[in-house]
């Protein structure tokens, strides 16, 4: 039987932070670009070691262990006894403040970000759920506000912009409804460029349609149907067909039933040993066995836009979930670009900066648009002295 590893969950990361695992930061100063690696940041290595040994296809005891961890760290349980009583209380918490020193608000260091883009083309990558829209109980109702849509439209007018989501591409498009964007659905396994090439796209940019997991479509469709049938007895369980991957949502299921639901998923996957299982925010995701993720999608899109091996590009990636970490890691490893995690709680992340919630993402996008407008008016003026201070050539 093939073993499947389960990724560290957001909830578990919260537990680790609540348990006081956030290392003290000795200084409020941060360097830009930020140092690579997580030294001095959050120490989750023990949690990771434990969790990466968790096998969803193993014994039912392991399944229950996973469910217990998720329950223990869910907001209702956290309220009763841990250090992080709520996102609001967390803002007063020493660990949270330390974490914020390590991952400053992108709004607070906005001027430094724009200074770093001097002479470079900003390319914007945006996750959807929890980044542009609030997380809601029913994933079919995760609408973005008209104000947010307008902010994204304005950004896309000025910079190549892509939405990178775990959802089916058509579904994300139905929420965002902006034809001028690139869309990477199914965690980047379904990428399509805008119908019309925006004027800021490089001449060597290619028309994009990329579906590296096409051969698995029948398998994914089959496992989707099997999961729907198997889980229909669990009230609140929702199976979402994301075309190249499948999500089983736990959000509306009574916590007491989480173990049973995870068991149902496990029993279906026994017949699909080639598929991979990963975990996100109260969701289990079933994926094809290809090495493709949001980080690979980011690299693919940069190349498609004509920015392969270029120094004159500044990718900015904003996302809130574990799957976005693959993109943050790519930026960190390239030593290029800016990763921004959307979170009100301390979490292990490879992102350098943070924003608290979608409303702050919207503010950030608007400021970027305003800055670009202004810099057009004052063409030629760049704050060189600031760049020197930040050690950026
Ligand atoms: Mg998200």
GROMACS .gro file of N, CA and C and ligand atoms in nm, residues 127-131 135 281 294 319-321 324, ligand 1:
model
   37
  127UNK      N    1  -0.355   3.458  -0.460
  127UNK     CA    2  -0.441   3.345  -0.425
  127UNK      C    3  -0.585   3.400  -0.419
  128UNK      N    4  -0.683   3.311  -0.420
  128UNK     CA    5  -0.821   3.362  -0.414
  128UNK      C    6  -0.884   3.351  -0.273
  129UNK      N    7  -0.914   3.227  -0.230
  129UNK     CA    8  -0.985   3.209  -0.103
  129UNK      C    9  -0.899   3.255   0.015
  130UNK      N   10  -0.955   3.341   0.098
  130UNK     CA   11  -0.882   3.387   0.216
  130UNK      C   12  -0.784   3.500   0.185
  131UNK      N   13  -0.769   3.531   0.056
  131UNK     CA   14  -0.679   3.640   0.014
  131UNK      C   15  -0.761   3.752  -0.050
  135UNK      N   16  -1.295   3.365   0.401
  135UNK     CA   17  -1.324   3.221   0.411
  135UNK      C   18  -1.466   3.207   0.466
  281UNK      N   19  -0.681   2.429   0.488
  281UNK     CA   20  -0.765   2.483   0.595
  281UNK      C   21  -0.896   2.406   0.603
  294UNK      N   22   0.180   2.542  -0.662
  294UNK     CA   23   0.168   2.685  -0.690
  294UNK      C   24   0.305   2.749  -0.718
  319UNK      N   25  -0.080   3.516  -0.049
  319UNK     CA   26  -0.164   3.399  -0.024
  319UNK      C   27  -0.174   3.369   0.123
  320UNK      N   28  -0.268   3.281   0.158
  320UNK     CA   29  -0.296   3.260   0.301
  320UNK      C   30  -0.283   3.116   0.348
  321UNK      N   31  -0.257   3.020   0.260
  321UNK     CA   32  -0.270   2.881   0.303
  321UNK      C   33  -0.139   2.804   0.284
  324UNK      N   34   0.021   2.786  -0.056
  324UNK     CA   35   0.091   2.906  -0.105
  324UNK      C   36   0.238   2.905  -0.064
  394LIG    MG1   37  -0.626   3.066   0.009
   0.00000   0.00000   0.00000
